[in-house]
XYZ file of C-alpha atoms in Angstrom:
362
model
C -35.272 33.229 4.016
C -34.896 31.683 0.926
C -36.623 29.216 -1.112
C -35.922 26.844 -3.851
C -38.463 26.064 -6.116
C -37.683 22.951 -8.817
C -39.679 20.921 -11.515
C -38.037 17.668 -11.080
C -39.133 16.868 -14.798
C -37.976 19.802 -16.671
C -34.682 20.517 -14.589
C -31.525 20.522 -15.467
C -28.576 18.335 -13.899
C -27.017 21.841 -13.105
C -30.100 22.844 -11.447
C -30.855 19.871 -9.368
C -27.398 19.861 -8.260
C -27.457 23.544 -7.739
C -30.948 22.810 -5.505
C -29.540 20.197 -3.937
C -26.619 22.416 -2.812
C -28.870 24.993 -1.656
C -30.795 22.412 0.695
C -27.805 20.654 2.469
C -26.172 24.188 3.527
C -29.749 25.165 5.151
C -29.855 21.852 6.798
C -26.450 21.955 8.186
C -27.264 25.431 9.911
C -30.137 23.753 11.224
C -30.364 23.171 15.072
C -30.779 19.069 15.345
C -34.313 18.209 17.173
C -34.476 17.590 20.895
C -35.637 14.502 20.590
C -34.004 11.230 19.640
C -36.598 9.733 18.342
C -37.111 12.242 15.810
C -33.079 12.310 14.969
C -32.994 8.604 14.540
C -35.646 8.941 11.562
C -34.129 11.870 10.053
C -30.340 10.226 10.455
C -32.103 7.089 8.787
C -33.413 9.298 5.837
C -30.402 11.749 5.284
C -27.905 8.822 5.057
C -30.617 7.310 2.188
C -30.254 10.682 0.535
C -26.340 11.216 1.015
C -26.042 6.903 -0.536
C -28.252 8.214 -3.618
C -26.015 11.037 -4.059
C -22.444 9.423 -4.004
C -24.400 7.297 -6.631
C -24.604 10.365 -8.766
C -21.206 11.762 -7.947
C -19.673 8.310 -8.485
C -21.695 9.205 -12.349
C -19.571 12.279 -12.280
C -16.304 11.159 -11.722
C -16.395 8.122 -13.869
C -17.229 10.646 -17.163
C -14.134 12.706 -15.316
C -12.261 10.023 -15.069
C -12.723 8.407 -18.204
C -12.333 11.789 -19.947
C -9.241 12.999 -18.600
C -10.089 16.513 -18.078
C -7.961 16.629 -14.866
C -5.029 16.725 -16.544
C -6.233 19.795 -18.254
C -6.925 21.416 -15.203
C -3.334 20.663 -13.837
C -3.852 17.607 -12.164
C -1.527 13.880 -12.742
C -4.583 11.689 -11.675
C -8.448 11.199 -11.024
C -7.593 10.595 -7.787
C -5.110 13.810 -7.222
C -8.140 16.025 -8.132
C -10.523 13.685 -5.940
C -7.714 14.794 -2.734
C -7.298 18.343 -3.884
C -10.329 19.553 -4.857
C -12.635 17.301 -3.272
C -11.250 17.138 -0.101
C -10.964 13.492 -0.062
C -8.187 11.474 2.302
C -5.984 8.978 0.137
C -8.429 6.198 1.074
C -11.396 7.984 0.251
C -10.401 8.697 -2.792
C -9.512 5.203 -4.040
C -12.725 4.053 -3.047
C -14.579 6.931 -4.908
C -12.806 5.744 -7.919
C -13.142 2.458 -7.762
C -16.559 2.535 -7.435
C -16.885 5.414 -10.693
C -14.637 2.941 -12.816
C -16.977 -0.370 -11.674
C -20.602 1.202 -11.645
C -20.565 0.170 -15.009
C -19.876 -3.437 -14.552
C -22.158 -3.919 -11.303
C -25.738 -3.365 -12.760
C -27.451 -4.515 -9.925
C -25.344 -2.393 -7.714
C -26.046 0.465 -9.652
C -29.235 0.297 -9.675
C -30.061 -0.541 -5.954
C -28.105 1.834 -5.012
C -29.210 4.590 -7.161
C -32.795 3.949 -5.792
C -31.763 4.329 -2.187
C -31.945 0.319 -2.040
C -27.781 -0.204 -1.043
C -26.070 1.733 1.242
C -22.653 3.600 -0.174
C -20.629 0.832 2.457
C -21.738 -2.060 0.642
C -21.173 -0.591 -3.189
C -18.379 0.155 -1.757
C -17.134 -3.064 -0.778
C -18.584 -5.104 -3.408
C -17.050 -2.464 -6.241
C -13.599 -3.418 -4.070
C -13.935 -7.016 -4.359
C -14.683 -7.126 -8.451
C -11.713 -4.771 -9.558
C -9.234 -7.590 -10.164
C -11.884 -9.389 -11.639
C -12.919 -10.311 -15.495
C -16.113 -9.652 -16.026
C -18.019 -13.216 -15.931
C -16.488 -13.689 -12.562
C -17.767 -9.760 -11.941
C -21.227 -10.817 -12.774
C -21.166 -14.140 -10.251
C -19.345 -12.243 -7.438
C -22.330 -9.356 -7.532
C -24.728 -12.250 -7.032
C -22.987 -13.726 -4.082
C -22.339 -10.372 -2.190
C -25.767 -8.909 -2.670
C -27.194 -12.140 -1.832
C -25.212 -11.264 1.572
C -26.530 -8.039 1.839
C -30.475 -9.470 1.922
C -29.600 -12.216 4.265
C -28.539 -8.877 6.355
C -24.442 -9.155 6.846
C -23.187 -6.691 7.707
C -20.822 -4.440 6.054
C -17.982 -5.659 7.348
C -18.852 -9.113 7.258
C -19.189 -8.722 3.048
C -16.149 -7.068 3.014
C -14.158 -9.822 4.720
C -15.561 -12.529 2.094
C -15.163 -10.276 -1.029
C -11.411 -10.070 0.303
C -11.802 -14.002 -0.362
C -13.780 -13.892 -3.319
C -11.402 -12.741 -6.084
C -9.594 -16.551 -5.225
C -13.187 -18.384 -4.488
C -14.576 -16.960 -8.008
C -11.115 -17.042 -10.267
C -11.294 -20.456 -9.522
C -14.780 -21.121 -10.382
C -16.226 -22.266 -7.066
C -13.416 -25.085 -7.131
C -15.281 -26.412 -10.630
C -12.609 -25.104 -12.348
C -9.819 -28.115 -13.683
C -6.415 -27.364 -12.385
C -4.278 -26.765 -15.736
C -2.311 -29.491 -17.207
C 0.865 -28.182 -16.435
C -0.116 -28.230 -12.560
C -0.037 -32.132 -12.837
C 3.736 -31.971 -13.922
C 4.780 -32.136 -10.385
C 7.766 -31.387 -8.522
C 9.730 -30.062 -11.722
C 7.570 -27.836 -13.741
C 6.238 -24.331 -12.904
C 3.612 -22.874 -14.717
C 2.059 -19.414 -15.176
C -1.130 -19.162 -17.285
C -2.491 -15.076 -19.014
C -4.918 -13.923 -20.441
C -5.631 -10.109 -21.509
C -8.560 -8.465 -20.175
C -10.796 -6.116 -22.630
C -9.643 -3.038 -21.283
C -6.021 -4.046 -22.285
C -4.716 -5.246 -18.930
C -3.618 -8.486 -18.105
C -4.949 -11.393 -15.256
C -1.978 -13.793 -14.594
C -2.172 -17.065 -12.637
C 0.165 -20.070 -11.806
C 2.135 -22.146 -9.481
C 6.060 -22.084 -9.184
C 8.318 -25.259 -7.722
C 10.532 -24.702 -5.185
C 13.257 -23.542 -6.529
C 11.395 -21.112 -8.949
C 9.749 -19.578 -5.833
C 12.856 -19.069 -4.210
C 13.784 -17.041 -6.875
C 10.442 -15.331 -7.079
C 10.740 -14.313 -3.481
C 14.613 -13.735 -3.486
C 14.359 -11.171 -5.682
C 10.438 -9.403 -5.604
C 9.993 -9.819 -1.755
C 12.657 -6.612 -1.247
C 11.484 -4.863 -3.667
C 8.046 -4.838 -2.597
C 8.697 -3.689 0.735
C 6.355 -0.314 1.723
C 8.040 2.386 0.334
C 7.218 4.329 3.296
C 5.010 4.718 6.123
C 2.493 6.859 4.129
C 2.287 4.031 1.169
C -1.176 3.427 0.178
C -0.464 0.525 -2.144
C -1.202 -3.005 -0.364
C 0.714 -6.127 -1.030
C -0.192 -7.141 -4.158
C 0.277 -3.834 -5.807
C 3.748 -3.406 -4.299
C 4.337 -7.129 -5.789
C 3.106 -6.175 -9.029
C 5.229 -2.950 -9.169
C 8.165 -4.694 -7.799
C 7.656 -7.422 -10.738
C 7.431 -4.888 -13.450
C 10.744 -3.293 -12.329
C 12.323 -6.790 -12.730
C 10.722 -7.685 -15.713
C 11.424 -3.713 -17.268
C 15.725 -4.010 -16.560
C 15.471 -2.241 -13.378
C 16.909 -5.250 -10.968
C 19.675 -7.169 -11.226
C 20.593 -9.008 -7.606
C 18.200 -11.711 -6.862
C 20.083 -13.955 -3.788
C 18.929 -17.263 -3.495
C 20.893 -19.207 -0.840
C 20.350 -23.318 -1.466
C 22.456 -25.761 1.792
C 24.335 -28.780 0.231
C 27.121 -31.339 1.125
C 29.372 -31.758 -0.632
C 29.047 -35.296 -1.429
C 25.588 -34.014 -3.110
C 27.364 -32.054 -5.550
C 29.319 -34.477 -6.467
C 26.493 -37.308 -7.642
C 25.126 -38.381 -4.280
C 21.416 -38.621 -3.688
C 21.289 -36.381 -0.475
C 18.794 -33.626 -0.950
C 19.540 -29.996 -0.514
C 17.160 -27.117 1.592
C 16.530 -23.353 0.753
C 17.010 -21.503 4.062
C 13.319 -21.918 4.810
C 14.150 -25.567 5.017
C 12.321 -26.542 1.547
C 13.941 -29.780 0.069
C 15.595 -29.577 -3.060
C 16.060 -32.990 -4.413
C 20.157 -33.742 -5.494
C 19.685 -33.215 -9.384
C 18.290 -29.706 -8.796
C 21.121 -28.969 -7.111
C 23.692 -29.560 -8.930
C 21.368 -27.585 -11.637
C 21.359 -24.384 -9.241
C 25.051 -24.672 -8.732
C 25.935 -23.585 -11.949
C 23.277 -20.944 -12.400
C 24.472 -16.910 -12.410
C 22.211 -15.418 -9.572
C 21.996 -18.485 -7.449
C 24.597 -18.926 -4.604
C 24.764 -22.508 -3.407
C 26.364 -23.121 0.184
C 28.447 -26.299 0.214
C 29.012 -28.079 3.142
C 31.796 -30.009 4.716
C 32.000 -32.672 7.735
C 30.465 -31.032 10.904
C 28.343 -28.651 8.219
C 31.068 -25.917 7.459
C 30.467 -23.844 4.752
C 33.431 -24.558 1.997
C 31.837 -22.726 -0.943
C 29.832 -19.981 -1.215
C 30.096 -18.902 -5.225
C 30.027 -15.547 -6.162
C 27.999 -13.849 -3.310
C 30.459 -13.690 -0.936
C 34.164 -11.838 -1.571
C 35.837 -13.155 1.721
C 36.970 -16.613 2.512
C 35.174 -18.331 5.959
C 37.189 -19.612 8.993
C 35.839 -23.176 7.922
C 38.027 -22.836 4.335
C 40.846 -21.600 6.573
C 41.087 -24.326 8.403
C 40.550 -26.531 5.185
C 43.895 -24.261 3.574
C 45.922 -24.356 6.384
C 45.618 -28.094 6.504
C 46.352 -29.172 2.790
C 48.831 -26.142 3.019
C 51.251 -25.868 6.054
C 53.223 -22.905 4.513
C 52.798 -20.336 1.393
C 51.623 -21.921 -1.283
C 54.101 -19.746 -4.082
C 56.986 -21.398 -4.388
C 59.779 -21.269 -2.185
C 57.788 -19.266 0.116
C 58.287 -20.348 3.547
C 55.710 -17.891 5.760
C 53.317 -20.507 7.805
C 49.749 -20.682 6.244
C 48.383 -19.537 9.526
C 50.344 -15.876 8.605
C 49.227 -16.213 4.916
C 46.347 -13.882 3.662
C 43.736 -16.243 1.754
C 43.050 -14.716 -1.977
C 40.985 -16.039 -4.995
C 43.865 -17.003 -8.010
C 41.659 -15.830 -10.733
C 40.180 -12.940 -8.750
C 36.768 -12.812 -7.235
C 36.386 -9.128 -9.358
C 37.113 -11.522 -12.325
C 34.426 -13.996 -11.584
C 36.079 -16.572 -9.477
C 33.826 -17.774 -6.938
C 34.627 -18.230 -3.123
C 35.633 -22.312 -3.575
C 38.178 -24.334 -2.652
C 39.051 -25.725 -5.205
C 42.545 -24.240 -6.543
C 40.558 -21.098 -6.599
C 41.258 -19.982 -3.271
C 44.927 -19.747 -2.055
């Protein structure tokens, strides 16, 4: 049988670690007790002991991580090495790392949980909730969620208000004064940054209408799951979908605003994005004439007469419209009824010309 024999003040890391090793394999061959009394105690304590060491692994991997010695050993990531070597799912993983690269950042964290104080599930969570965070709203969220913890939530329930927090602290409780710009109103979007220490970048705002018909015309495809085994959430796939935009790697944003026609032409009528948002009559004449935006014009009985550059082929409704200001061919001399005639753009679509009636379409 053998024994381990350690001087807690004089060891090493390497030696505790080694020790500690050496202890866990003899307890895992170890026949549980009969009784469940017994087990309940010794569950209690060996979960205490397995908290206090992910607090010392989550030590390790942040001096890993922050040293990049996986990439010497082979590896792309932190978090490659934490799945390969450690044996860690994809989830797992992230969470290991997220709480290495916060532990520095959540003091109070740290320490409770380092003294067997805070179970791994709640660093956990509250390490989650403070990543998107600067680090003045860091220090407020830790006081909230540990307050949480001693009023005896439970896990889950912290982890379904730090989900809220990163909103309830960005905006300071609600103390915080909206911007100027958000009093501008209907017209004027506005997007507020500031760079974080560590060289990254918290971004906030509010778009109008029309800008967030554009924001979701062209980000809201590209941040579709790129799979079934994507581990990246919403706001990740946003934020790499925005960065492809933003780094010439997108070009077809379709926007789709409904208008008459007598709106086009100076009336007051407002138009609607497909989702039924109002656009007032101004803006639409405005979104008309911008590249990227395809306005649908409608006739009597809401036909669809124009449909700018998004759409090569002419509608039944601008057919009809043809057929009736033109009874036959309109090149001279040509006699072939419209109804027979094929319906083609006069300065080509390939050219630029949109789908319109007007002398653009014969």
């Amino acid at each position: 049988m053998s024994s381990v024999a350690v001087d807690l003040d004089e060891a090493s890391t390497m030696e505790l670690v080694n020790a500690t090793s050496v202890i866990a394999a003899e307890l895992a061959r170890r026949t549980p007790p009969e009784s469940a009394g017994a087990c309940i105690q010794l569950a209690e304590t060996l979960a205490t002991a397995g908290d206090m060491q992910e607090a010392a692994l989550a030590g390790f991997v942040g001096v890993v991580d922050t040293g990049r010695e996986v990439q010497r050993w082979g590896f792309p990531s932190t978090r490659s090495w934490l799945r390969s070597r450690l044996g860690m799912r994809e989830a797992r993983a992230k969470e290991r790392l997220t709480l290495a690269r916060q532990r520095h950042r959540l003091t109070q964290v740290s320490s409770r949980w380092a003294a067997g104080d805070l179970p791994l599930g709640y660093a956990s969570t509250i390490a989650g909730a403070v990543a998107r965070l600067d680090d003045a709203d860091c220090a407020a969220a830790e006081n909230v969620l540990l307050d949480m913890v001693d009023q005896g939530f439970s896990a889950g329930k912290v982890a379904s208000f730090g989900r809220r927090i990163r909103d309830v602290i960005t905006e300071r409780d609600g103390t915080e004064p909206a911007p100027e710009d958000a009093k501008r109103g209907y017209e004027r979007s506005w997007i507020d940054s500031t760079r974080s220490l560590d060289g990254g970048r918290y971004i906030k705002g509010w778009l109008n209408a029309e800008d967030a018909a554009i924001w979701d015309g062209t980000l809201a495809p590209l941040a579709k799951p790129a799979g079934s085994d994507d581990p990246r959430d919403l706001s990740e796939r946003t934020a790499a979908a925005l960065n492809s935009v933003l780094s010439g790697g997108h070009r077809a944003t379709k926007v789709t605003v409904i208008c008459d026609l007598d709106t086009l032409t100076g009336g007051t009528a407002p138009a609607r994005l497909t989702d039924g948002t109002p656009i007032p009559a101004e803006q639409a004449r405005r979104i008309a004439l911008s590249a990227g935006v395809s306005p649908l014009l409608l006739g009597k009985g809401h036909l669809p007469l124009y449909l700018g550059r998004t759409e090569r082929f002419a509608t039944p409704a601008q057919r009809r419209v043809l057929e009736a200001l033109n009874p036959t061919c309109v090149v001279h001399g040509c006699e072939v009824p419209g109804a027979l005639c094929e319906i083609e753009h006069v300065g080509g679509w390939a050219l630029g010309s949109p789908t319109a009636l007007s002398a653009k379409l014969v």
